[in-house]
Short mmCIF file of C-alpha atoms in Angstrom, two decimals:
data_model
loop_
_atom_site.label_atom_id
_atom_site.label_comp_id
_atom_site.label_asym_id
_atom_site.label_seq_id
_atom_site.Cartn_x
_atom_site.Cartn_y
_atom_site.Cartn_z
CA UNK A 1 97.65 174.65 96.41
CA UNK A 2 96.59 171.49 97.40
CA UNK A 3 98.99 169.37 99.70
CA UNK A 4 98.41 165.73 98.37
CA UNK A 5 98.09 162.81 101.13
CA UNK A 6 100.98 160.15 101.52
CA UNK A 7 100.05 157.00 100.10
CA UNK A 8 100.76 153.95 101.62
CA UNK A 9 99.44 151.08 98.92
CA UNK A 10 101.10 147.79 99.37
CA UNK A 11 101.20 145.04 96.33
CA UNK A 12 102.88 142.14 95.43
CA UNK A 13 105.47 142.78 92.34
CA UNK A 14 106.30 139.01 90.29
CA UNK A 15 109.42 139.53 88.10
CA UNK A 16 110.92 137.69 85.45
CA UNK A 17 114.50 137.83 85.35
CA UNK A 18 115.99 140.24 83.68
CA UNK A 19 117.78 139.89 79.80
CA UNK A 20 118.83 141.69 77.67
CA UNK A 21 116.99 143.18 74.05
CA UNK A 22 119.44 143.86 71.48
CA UNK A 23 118.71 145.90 68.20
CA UNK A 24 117.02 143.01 65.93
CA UNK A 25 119.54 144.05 63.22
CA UNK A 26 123.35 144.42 62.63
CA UNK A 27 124.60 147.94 64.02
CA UNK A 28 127.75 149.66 63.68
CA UNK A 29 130.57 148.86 66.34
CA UNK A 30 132.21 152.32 66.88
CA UNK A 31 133.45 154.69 69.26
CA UNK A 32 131.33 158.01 69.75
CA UNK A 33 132.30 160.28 71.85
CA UNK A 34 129.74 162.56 74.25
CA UNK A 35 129.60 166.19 73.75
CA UNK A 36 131.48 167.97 76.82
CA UNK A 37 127.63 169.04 78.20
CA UNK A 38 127.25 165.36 78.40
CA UNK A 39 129.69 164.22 80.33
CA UNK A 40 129.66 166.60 83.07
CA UNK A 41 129.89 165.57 86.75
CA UNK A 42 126.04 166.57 87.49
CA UNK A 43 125.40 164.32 84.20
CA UNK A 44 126.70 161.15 85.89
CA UNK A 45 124.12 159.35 87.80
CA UNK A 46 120.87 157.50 86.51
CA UNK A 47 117.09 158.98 86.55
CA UNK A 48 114.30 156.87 86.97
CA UNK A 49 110.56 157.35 85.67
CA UNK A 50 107.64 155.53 85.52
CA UNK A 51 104.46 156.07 82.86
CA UNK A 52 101.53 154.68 84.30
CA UNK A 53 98.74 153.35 81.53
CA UNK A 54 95.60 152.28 81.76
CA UNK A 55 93.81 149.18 79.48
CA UNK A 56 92.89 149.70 76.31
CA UNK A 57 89.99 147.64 74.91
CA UNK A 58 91.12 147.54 71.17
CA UNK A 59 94.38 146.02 72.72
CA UNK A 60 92.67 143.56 74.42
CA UNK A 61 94.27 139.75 74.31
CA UNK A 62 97.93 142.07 73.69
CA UNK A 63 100.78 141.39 76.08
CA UNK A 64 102.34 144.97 76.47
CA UNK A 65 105.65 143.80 77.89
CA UNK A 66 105.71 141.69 74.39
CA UNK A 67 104.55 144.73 72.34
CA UNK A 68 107.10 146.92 74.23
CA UNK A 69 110.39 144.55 73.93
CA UNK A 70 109.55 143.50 70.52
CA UNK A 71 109.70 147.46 69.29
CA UNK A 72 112.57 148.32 71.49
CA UNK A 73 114.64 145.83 69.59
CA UNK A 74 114.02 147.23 66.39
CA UNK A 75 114.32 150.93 68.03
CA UNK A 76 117.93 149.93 69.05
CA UNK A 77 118.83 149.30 65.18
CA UNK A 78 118.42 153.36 64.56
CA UNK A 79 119.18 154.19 68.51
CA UNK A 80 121.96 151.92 68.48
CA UNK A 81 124.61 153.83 71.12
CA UNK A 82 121.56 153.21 73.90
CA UNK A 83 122.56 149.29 73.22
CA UNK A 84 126.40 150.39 73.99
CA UNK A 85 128.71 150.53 76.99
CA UNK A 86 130.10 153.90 78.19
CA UNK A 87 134.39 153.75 78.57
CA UNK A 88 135.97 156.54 79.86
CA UNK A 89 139.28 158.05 78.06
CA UNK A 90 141.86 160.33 78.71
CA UNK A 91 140.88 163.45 81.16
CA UNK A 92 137.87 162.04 82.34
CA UNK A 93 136.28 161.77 78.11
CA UNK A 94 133.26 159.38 78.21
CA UNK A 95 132.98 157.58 75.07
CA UNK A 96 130.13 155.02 74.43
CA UNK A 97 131.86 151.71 72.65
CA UNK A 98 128.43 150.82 70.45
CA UNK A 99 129.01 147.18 71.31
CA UNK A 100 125.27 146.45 70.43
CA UNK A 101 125.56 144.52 73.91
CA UNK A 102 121.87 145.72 74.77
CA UNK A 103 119.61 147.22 77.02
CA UNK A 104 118.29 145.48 80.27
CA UNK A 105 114.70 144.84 80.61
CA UNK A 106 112.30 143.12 82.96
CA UNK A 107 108.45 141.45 82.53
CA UNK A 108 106.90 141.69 86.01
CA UNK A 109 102.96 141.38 87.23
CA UNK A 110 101.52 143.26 90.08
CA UNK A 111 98.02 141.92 91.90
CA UNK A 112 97.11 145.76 92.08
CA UNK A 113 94.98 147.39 89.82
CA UNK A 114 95.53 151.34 88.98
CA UNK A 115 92.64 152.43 90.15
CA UNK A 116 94.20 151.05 93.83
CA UNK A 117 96.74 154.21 93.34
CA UNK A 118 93.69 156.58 93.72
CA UNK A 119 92.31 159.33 92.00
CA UNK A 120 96.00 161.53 91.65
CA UNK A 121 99.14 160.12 90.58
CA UNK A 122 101.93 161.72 92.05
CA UNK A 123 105.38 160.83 93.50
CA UNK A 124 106.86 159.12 95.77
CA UNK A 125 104.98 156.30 94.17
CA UNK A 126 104.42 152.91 96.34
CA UNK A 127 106.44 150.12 96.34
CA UNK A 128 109.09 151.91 93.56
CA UNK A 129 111.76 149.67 94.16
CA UNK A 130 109.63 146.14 92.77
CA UNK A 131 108.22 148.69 89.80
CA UNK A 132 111.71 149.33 88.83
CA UNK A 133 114.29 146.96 90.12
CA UNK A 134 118.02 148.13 89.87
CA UNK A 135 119.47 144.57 88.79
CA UNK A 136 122.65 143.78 90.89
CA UNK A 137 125.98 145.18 89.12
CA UNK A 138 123.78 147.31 86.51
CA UNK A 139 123.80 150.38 88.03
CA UNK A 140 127.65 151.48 87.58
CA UNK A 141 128.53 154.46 85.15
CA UNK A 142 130.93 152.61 82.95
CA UNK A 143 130.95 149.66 81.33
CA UNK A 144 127.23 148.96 82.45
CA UNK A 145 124.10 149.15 80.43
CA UNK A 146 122.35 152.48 79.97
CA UNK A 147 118.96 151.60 79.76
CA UNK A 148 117.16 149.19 82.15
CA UNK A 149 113.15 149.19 81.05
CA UNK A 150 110.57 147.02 83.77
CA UNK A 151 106.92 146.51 82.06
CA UNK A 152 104.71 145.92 85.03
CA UNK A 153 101.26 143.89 83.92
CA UNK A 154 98.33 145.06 86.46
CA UNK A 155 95.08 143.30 87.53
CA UNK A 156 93.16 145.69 85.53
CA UNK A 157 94.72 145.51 82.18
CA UNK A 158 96.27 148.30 82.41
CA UNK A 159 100.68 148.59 82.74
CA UNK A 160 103.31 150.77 84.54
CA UNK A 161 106.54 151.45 82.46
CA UNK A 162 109.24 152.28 84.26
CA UNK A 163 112.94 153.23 83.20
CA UNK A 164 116.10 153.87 84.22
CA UNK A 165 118.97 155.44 81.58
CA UNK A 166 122.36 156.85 82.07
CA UNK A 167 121.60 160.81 82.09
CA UNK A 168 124.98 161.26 80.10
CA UNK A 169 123.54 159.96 76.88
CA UNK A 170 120.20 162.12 76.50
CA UNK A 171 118.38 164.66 78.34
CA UNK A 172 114.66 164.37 78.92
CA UNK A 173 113.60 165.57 75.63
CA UNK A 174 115.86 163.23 74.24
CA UNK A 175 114.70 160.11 75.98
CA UNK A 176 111.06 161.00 75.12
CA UNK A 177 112.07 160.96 71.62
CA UNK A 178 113.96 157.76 71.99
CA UNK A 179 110.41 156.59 73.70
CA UNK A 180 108.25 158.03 71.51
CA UNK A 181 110.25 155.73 68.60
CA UNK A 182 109.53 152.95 70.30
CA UNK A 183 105.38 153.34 70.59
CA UNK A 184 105.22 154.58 66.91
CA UNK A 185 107.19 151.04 65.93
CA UNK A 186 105.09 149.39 68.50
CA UNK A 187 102.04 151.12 66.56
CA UNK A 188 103.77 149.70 62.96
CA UNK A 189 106.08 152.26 61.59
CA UNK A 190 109.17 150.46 60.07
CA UNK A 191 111.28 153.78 60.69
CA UNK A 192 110.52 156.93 63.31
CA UNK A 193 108.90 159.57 62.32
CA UNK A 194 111.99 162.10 63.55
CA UNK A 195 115.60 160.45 62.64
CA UNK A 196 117.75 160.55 65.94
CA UNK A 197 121.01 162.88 65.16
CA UNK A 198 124.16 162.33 67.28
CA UNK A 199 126.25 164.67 65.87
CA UNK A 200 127.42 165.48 69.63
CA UNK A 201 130.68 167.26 68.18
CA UNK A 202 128.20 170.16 67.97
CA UNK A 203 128.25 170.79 72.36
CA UNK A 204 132.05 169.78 72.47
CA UNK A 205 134.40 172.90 73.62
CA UNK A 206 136.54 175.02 71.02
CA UNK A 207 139.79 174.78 70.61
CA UNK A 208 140.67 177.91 72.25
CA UNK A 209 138.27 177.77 75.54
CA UNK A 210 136.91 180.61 76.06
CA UNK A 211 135.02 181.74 79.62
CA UNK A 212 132.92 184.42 79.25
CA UNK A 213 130.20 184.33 81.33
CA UNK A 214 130.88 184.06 85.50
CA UNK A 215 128.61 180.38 85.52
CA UNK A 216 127.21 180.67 88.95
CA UNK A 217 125.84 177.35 88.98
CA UNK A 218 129.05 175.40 88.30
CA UNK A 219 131.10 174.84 91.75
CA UNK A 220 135.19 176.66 91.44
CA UNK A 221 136.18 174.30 94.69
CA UNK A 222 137.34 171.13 93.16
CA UNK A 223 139.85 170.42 96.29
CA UNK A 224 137.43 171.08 99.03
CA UNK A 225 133.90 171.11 100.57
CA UNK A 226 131.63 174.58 98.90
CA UNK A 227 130.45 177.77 100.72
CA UNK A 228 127.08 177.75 101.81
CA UNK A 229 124.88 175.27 103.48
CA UNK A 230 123.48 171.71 102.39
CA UNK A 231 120.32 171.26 104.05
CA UNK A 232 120.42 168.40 106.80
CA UNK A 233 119.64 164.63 105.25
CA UNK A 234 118.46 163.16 108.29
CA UNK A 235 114.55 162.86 109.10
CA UNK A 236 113.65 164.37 105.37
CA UNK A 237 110.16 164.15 104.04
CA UNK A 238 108.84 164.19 100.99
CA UNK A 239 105.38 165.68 99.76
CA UNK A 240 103.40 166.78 96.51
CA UNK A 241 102.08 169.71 96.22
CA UNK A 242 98.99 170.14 93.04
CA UNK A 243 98.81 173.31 91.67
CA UNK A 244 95.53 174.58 89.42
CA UNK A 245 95.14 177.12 87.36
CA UNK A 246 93.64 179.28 89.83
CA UNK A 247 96.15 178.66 92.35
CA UNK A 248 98.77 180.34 89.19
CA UNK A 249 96.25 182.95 88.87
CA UNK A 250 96.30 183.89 92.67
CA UNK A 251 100.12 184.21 92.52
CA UNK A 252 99.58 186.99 89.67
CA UNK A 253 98.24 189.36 91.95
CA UNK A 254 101.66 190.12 93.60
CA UNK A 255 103.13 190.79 89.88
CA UNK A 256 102.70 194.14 88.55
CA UNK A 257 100.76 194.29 85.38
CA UNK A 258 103.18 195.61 83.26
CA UNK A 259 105.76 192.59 84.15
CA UNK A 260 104.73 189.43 81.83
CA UNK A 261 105.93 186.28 83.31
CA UNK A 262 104.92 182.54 82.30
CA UNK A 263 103.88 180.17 84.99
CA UNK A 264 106.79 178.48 85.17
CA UNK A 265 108.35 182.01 86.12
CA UNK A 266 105.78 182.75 88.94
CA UNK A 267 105.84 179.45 90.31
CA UNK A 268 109.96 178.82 90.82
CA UNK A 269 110.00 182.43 92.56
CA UNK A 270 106.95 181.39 95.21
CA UNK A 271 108.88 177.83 95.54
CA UNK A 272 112.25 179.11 96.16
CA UNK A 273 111.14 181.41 98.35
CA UNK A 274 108.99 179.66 100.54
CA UNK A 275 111.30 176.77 100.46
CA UNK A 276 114.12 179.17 101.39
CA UNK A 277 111.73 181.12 104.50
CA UNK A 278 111.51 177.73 105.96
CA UNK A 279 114.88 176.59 105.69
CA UNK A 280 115.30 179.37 108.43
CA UNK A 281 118.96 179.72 107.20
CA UNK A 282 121.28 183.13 108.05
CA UNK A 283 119.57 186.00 106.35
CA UNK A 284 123.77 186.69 105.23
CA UNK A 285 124.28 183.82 103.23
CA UNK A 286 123.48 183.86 99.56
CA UNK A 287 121.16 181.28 98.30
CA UNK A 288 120.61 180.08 94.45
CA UNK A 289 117.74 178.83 92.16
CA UNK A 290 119.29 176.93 89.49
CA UNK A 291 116.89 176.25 86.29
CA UNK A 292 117.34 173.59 84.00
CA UNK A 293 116.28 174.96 80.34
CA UNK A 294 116.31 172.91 76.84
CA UNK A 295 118.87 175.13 74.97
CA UNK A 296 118.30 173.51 72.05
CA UNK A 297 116.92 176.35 70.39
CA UNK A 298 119.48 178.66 71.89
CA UNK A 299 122.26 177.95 69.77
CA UNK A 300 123.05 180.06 66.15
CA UNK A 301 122.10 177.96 63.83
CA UNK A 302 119.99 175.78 66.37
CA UNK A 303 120.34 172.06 67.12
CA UNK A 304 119.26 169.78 64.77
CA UNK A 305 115.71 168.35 65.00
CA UNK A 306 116.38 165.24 66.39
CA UNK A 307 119.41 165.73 68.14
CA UNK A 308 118.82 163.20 71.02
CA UNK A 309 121.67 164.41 73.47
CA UNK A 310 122.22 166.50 76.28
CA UNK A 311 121.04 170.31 75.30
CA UNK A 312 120.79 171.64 79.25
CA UNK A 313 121.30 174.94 80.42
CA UNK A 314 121.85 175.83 84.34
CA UNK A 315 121.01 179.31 84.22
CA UNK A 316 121.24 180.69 87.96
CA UNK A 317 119.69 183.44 89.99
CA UNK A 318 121.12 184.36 93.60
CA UNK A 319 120.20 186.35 96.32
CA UNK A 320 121.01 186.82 100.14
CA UNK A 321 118.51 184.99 101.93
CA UNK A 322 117.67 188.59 103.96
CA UNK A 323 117.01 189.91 100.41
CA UNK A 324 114.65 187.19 99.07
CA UNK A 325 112.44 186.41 102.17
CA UNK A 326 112.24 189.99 103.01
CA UNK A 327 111.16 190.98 99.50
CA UNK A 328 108.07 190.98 98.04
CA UNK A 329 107.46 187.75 95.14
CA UNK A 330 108.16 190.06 92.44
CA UNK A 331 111.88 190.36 93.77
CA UNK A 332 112.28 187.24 93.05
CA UNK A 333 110.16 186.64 90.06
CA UNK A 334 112.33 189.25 88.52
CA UNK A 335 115.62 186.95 89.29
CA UNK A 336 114.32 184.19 87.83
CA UNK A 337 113.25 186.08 84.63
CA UNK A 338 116.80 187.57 84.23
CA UNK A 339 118.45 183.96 84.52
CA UNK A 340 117.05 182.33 82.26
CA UNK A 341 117.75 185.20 79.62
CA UNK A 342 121.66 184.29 80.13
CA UNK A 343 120.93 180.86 78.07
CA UNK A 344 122.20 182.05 74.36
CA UNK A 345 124.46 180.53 71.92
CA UNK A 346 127.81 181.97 73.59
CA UNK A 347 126.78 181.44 76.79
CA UNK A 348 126.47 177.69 75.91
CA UNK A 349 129.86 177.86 74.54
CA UNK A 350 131.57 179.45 77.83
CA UNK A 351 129.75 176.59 79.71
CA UNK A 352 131.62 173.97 77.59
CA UNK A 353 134.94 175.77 77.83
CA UNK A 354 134.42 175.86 81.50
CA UNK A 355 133.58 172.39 82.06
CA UNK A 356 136.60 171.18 80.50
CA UNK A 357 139.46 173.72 81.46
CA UNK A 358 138.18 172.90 84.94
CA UNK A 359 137.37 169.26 84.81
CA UNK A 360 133.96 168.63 84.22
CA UNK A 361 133.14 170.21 87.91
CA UNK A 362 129.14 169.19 89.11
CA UNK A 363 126.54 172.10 90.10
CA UNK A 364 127.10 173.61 92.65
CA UNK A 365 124.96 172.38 95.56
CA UNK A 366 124.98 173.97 98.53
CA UNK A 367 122.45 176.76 98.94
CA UNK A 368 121.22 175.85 95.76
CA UNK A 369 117.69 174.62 94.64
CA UNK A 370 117.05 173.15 91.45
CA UNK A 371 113.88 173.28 89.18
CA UNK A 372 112.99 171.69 85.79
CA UNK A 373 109.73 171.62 84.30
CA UNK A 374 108.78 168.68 82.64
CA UNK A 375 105.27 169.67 81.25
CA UNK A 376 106.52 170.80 77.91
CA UNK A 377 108.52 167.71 77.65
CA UNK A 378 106.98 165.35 75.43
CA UNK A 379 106.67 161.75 77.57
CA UNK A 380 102.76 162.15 77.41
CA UNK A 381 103.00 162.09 73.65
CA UNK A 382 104.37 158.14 74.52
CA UNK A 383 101.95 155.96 72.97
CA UNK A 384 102.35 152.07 73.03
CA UNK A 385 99.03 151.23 71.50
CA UNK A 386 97.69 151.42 74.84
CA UNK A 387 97.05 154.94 74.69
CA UNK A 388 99.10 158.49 75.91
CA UNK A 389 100.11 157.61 80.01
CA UNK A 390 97.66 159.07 82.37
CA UNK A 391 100.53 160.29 84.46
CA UNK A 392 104.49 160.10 83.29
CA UNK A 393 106.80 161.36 86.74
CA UNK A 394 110.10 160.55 88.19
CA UNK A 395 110.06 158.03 90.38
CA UNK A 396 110.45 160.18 93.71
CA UNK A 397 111.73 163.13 94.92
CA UNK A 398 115.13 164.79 96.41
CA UNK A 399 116.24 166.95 98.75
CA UNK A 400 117.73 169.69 96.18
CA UNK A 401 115.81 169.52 92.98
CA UNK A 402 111.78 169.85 92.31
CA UNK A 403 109.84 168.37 89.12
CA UNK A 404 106.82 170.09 87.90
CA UNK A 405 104.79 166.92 86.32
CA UNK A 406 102.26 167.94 84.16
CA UNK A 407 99.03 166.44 84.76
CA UNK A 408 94.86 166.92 84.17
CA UNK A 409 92.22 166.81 86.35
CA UNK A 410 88.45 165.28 85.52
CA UNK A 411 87.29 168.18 83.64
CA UNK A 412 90.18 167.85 81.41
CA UNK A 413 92.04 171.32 82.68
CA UNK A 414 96.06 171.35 82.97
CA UNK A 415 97.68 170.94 86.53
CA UNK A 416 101.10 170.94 87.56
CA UNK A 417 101.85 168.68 90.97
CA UNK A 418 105.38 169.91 92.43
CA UNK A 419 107.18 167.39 94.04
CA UNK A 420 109.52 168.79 97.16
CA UNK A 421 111.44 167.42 100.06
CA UNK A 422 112.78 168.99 103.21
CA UNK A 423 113.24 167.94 106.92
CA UNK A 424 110.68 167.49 108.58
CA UNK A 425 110.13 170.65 110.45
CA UNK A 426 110.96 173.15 107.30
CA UNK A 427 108.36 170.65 105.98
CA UNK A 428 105.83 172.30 108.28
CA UNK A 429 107.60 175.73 107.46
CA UNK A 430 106.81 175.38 103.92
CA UNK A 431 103.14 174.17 104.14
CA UNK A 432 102.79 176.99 105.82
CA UNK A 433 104.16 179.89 103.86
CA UNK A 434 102.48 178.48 100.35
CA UNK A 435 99.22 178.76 102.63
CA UNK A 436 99.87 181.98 103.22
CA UNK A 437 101.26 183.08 99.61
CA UNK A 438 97.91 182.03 98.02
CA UNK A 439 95.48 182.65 100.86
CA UNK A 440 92.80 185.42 100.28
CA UNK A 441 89.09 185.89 100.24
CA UNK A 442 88.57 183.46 97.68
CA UNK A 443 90.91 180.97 98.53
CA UNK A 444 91.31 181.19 102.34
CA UNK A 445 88.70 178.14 102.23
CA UNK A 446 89.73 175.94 99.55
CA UNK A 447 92.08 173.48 98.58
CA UNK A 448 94.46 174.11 101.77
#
């Protein structure tokens, strides 16, 4: 594990004023309604990213801001709900009015170059608010825009491509596709190579509800504050941690042979509990990893390919917090595997049932810590003409929820840099109990 240094890179960020790009054809003005995994509470908020790219020679003379809004208008004629408004109906029902109003976007230049960021790219990234600027009034839930899109021109050539969307119209695998339609027009295709599918009647509850799984990860208290502890907001920090392949590999030697487990298995059980060690919370009160799985595959018959909305699981494991700390990893390695075995095609359907006969409810956050690996979605696949992003991330971190970015180092090898924040002192805490989770004779020296 190797703790990556705070950066503290200051630029100068030019913007044009922001306008709007609507699709470059007629499109449909309807009502569609979002599935009921949409429009659930933990669904309601924004999520920011940024793709950072480098120049291209063979696109030399090209203004990628140009490239980018030019495609995105004709994107919008077959993505055409992303140019909508959300209105919210009866019992809390988010509908998206396809108003073809448009999405928001932004041309900006920097007097940085990307080599200036340093060898790794990792969040919290510099100066975040001029690479993605929330335009005044654009940020509500309804009757807003849902995309906002900031093309950032750099000294070097090279661009940063930051977004913002409305997390109650796609998941990440959706936006990517969304995304990827846009480089592959930007590239010359007159139609994308997958056909988006709303069809978001598919993740909508039955019409008897049903619960029939317990759904640990939704909170029951709609009238009052949750059980369990929310880790202090005040003095928080926020670090990235960069994980090789032999820092995986170390991990394995507290799993038995016989117990197969995939890295993202290995490494949610050493976060959560490290994280929860340094928390230093009462070893009586139960604590929760909460994983966010694509269930798109889950469902009997699956999703169709293309289907561009929400598909998330929350699968959950718990534990007291005497229980996990005191345990060896595989303790916990073994929760995590049993959790995310509960995402089928019924439990799906209790989670929709649930979500409506009790009001859309959010997560439930207290004791909980969330993780959701991004390195088998498909951002890097993003190609503008300028070439796949050398790193694609959020844009920073939170208190409750870890990214694992996907990311290569020089000799081309796959890395995963983990994103966490905690107060300061459980900060210290945590540095501490990864060092001593992958410390051994081989490792003692390196990379700590």
């Amino acid at each position: 594990m190797a703790l990556l240094p705070t950066k503290s890179l200051v630029f100068t960020v030019r913007r044009q004023e922001a306008e709007l790009v609507v699709p470059c054809e007629p499109t449909p003005h309807e009502c569609k309604p979002l599935s009921d995994i949409d429009d659930q509470e933990g669904h309601r908020f924004h999520v920011r990213g940024f793709h950072f790219h480098q120049s291209n020679l063979s696109m030399k003379g090209k203004d990628p801001a140009k490239v980018i809004k030019e495609a995105l208008a004709k994107a919008l004629v077959f993505y055409y709900p992303f140019a909508g408004r959300l209105r919210e109906g009866p019992n809390r029902k988010l509908i998206v009015d396809c108003t073809g109003e448009g999405v928001l976007f932004i041309e900006a230049d920097a007097d940085v170059s990307l080599v200036d960021f340093g060898d790794e790219l990792y969040p919290p990234f510099p100066c975040a608010e001029e690479l993605l600027y929330d335009v005044p009034g654009s940020n509500g839930l309804l009757n807003s825009p849902l995309l906002l899109i900031q093309v950032t021109r750099l000294k070097c050539g090279g661009f940063i491509f930051a977004h913002r969307f409305n997390h109650t119209m796609a998941d990440g695998t959706g936006l990517s596709q969304f995304m990827i339609a846009v480089g592959e027009i930007a590239l010359g295709a007159l139609v994308p190579s997958t056909p988006p599918v709303w069809e978001r009647h598919l993740l909508s509850a039955r019409d008897s509800p049903l619960i029939t799984y317990q759904h640990e990860e939704y909170s029951h208290n709609t009238s009052g504050p949750e059980n369990g502890t929310i880790i202090p907001t005040d003095n928080l920090v926020c670090r990235s941690f960069l994980f090789r392949q032999s820092h995986i590999s170390s991990l394995r030697r507290f799993v038995p042979h016989n117990l197969r487990c995939s890295t993202f298995d290995i490494l949610s059980a050493c976060l959560w509990r490290c994280r929860t060690k340094a928390l230093e919370l009462d070893p009586n009160e139960d604590v929760r990893l909460i994983c966010i799985v694509n269930a798109r595959f889950k469902f009997n018959p699956p999703l169709p390919l293309g289907y561009y909305g929400n598909a998330l699981g929350f699968p959950t494991a718990s534990s007291s917090i005497g229980k996990l700390t005191q345990n060896p990893l595989e303790y916990a390695l073994k929760l995590v595997k049993q959790a995310k075995t509960k995402v089928t095609d019924e439990y799906m359907k209790s989670a929709m049932d649930l979500l409506v006969t009790r009001g859309r409810p959010n997560v439930k956050l207290a004791g909980s810590y969330i993780v959701s690996d991004l390195t088998r979605a498909k951002f890097k696949e993003i190609d503008f003409g300028w070439g796949e992003a050398v790193l694609v991330g959020p844009e920073t971190c939170w208190e409750l929820i870890s990214f694992y970015i996907p990311s290569k180092n020089k000799k081309g090898e796959d890395e995963i840099i983990v994103p966490v924040c905690l107060p300061a002192s459980a900060m210290k805490n945590f540095v501490k109990e990864l060092e001593d989770m992958l410390k051994d004779e081989q490792t003692a020296h390196a990379d700590i």
